[in-house]
Coordinates of C-alpha atoms in Angstrom, one line a residue:
X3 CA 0.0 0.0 0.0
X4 CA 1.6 3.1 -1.3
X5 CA 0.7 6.6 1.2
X6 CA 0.4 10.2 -1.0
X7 CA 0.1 13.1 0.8
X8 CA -1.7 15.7 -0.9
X9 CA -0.4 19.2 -0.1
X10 CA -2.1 21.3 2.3
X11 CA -3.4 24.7 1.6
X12 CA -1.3 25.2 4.9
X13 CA 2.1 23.9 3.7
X14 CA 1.6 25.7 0.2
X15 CA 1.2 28.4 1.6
X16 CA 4.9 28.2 3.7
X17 CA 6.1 27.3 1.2
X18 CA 5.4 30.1 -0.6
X19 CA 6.0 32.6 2.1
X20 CA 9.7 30.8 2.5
X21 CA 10.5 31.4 -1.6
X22 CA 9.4 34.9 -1.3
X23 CA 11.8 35.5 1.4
X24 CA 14.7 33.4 -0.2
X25 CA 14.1 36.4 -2.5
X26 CA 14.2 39.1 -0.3
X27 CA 16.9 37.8 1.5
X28 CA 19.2 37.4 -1.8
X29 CA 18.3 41.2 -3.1
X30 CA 19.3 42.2 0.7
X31 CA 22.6 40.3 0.1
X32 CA 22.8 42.1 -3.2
X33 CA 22.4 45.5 -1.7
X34 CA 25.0 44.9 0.8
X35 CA 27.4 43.9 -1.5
X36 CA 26.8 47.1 -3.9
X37 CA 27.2 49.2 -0.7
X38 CA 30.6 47.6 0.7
X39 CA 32.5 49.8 -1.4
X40 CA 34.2 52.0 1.3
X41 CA 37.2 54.3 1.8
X42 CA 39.7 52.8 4.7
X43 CA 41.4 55.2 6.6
X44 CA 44.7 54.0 8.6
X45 CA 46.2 56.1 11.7
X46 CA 50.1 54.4 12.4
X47 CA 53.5 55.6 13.4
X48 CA 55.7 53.3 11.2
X49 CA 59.2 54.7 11.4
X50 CA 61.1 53.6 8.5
X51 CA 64.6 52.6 9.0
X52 CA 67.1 54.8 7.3
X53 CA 68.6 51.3 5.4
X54 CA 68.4 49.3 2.2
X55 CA 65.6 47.3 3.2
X56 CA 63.2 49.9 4.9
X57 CA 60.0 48.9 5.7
X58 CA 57.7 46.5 4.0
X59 CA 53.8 47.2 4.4
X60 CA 51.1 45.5 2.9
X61 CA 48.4 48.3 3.1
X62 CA 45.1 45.9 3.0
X63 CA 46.5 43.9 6.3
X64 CA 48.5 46.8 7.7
X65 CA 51.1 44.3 8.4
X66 CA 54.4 46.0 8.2
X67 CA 58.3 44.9 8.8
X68 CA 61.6 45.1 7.9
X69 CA 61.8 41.9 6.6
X70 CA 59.4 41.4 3.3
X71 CA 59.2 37.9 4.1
X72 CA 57.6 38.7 7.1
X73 CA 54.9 40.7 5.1
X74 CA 53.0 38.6 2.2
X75 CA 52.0 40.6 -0.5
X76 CA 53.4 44.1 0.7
X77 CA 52.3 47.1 -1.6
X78 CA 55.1 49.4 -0.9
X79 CA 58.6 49.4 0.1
X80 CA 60.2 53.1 1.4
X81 CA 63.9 52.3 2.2
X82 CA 67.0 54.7 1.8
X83 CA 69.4 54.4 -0.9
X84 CA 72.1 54.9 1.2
X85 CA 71.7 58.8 0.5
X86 CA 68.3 59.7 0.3
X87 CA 64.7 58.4 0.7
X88 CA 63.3 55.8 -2.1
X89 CA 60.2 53.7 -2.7
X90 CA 59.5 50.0 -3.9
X91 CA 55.8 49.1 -5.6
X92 CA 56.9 45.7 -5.5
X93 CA 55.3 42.6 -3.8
X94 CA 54.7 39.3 -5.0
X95 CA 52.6 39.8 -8.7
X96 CA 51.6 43.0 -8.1
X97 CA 51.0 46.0 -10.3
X98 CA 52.1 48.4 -8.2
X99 CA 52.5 52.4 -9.0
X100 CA 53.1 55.7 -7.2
X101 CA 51.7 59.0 -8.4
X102 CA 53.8 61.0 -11.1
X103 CA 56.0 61.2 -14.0
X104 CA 59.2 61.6 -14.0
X105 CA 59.4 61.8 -10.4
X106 CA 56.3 60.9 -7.7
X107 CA 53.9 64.2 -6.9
X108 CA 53.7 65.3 -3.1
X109 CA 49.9 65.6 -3.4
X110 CA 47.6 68.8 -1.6
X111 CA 44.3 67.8 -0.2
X112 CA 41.8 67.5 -3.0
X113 CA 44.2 65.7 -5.3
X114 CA 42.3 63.0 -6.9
X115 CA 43.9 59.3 -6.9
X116 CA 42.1 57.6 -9.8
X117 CA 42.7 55.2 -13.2
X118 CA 43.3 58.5 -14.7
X119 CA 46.5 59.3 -12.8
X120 CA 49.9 59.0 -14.0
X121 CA 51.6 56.5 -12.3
X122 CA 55.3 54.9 -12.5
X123 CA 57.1 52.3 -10.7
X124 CA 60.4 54.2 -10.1
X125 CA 62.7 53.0 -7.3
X126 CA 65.1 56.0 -8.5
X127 CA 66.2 58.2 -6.1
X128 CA 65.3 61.5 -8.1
X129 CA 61.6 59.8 -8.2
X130 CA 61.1 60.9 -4.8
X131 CA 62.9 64.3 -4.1
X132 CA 59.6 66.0 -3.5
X133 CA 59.4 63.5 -0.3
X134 CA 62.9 64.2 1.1
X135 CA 62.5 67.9 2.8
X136 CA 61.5 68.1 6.8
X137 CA 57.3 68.0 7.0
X138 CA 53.7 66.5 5.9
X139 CA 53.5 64.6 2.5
X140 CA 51.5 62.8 0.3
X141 CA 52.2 59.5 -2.1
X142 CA 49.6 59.0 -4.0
X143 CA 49.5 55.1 -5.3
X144 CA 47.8 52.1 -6.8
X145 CA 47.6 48.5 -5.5
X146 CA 46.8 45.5 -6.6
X147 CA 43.8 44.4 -3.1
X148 CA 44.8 40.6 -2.9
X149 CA 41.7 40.3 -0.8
X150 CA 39.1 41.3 -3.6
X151 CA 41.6 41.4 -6.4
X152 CA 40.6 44.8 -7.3
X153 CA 43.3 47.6 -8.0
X154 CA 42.6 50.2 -5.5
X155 CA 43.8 54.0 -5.4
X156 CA 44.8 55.4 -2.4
X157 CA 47.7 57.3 -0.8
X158 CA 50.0 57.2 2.0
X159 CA 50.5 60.4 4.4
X160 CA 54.6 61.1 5.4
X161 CA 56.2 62.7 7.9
X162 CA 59.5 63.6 7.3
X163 CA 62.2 65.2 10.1
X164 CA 65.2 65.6 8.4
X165 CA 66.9 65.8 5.2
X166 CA 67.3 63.5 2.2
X167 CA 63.9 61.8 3.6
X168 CA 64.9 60.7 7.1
X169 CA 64.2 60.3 9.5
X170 CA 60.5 59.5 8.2
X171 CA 57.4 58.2 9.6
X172 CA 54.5 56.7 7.6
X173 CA 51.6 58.3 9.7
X174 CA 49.1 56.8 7.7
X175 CA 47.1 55.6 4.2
X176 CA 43.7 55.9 2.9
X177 CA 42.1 53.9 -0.2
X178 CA 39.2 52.9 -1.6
X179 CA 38.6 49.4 -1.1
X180 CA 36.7 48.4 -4.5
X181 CA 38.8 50.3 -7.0
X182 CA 37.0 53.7 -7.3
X183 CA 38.6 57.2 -7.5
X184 CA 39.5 58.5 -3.9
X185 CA 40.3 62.2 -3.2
X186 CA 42.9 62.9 -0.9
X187 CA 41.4 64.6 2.5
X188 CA 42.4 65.9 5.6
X189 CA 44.1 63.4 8.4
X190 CA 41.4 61.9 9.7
X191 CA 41.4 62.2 13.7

């Protein structure tokens, strides 16, 4: 003897109410996805050691050292030359640029970091003189974002104390996380 249940007006009914919220649960999912583009902000006090090998800083992870196997898939690389301050875009497969041709900009607040920028990958030293006076400056850069694989802009704020770039501190970086334009503002607090 073989048993068929009929479905009940009751169980049709949940049924349907579950499928219309499968729905509405997969458009929210698709609206917080659209909306998780975001611009990070990063307060630090890396001081960078006036040597070859500098610092190493992945900027997604804000993992940082002097050792670049110590930091997997590190964005930028500001070391000395031996007689002024330099930068790296290196890191493992990554297309990696700082702002300006033939040497990096020092950008101004309002500068805008974007796919339209002029990048380079220049570890020369005379591709970073604007960054090797005493005070605040500005790298703008692109980065390859191993966690969403997106190249984001972005830029990383300076502090310079001395001459021919050190001492320096990196006191911070900002970029937008899903590879839109980002506008250089004040330090965040």
């Amino acid at each position: 003897m073989t048993l068929q249940l009929q479905p009940s007006s009751k169980r049709t009914t949940l049924v349907r109410q579950l499928g219309l919220c499968a729905l509405g649960l997969a458009g929210t999912f698709a609206a917080v996805a659209d909306a998780s583009a975001v611009v990070i902000n990063r307060v630090a006090s890396i001081s960078v050691p006036n040597d070859t090998d500098g610092i190493y800083l992945n900027l997604v992870t804000g993992v940082s050292n002097s050792n670049a196997g110590l930091v997997p898939g590190y964005d930028i690389n500001p070391y000395s030359t031996g007689t002024s301050l330099a930068f790296y875009f290196g890191g493992t497969g990554a297309p990696n640029f700082g702002v300006g041709s033939p040497a990096y900009t020092d950008l101004t607040v309002g500068s805008v970091v974007s796919a339209a920028s002029v990048f380079q990958q220049s570890a020369q030293t005379v591709a970073s003189t604007a960054f090797q006076s005493a005070g605040n400056h500005i790298l703008g850069l692109s980065f390859l974002n191993e966690a969403t694989g997106v190249t984001n802009y972005g830029y990383l704020r300076l502090n310079v104390s001395g001459t021919a770039g050190f001492p320096v501190t990196i006191t911070g970086w900002s970029y937008e996380n899903m590879g839109a334009a980002i506008t250089v503002a004040v330090v965040p607090e």
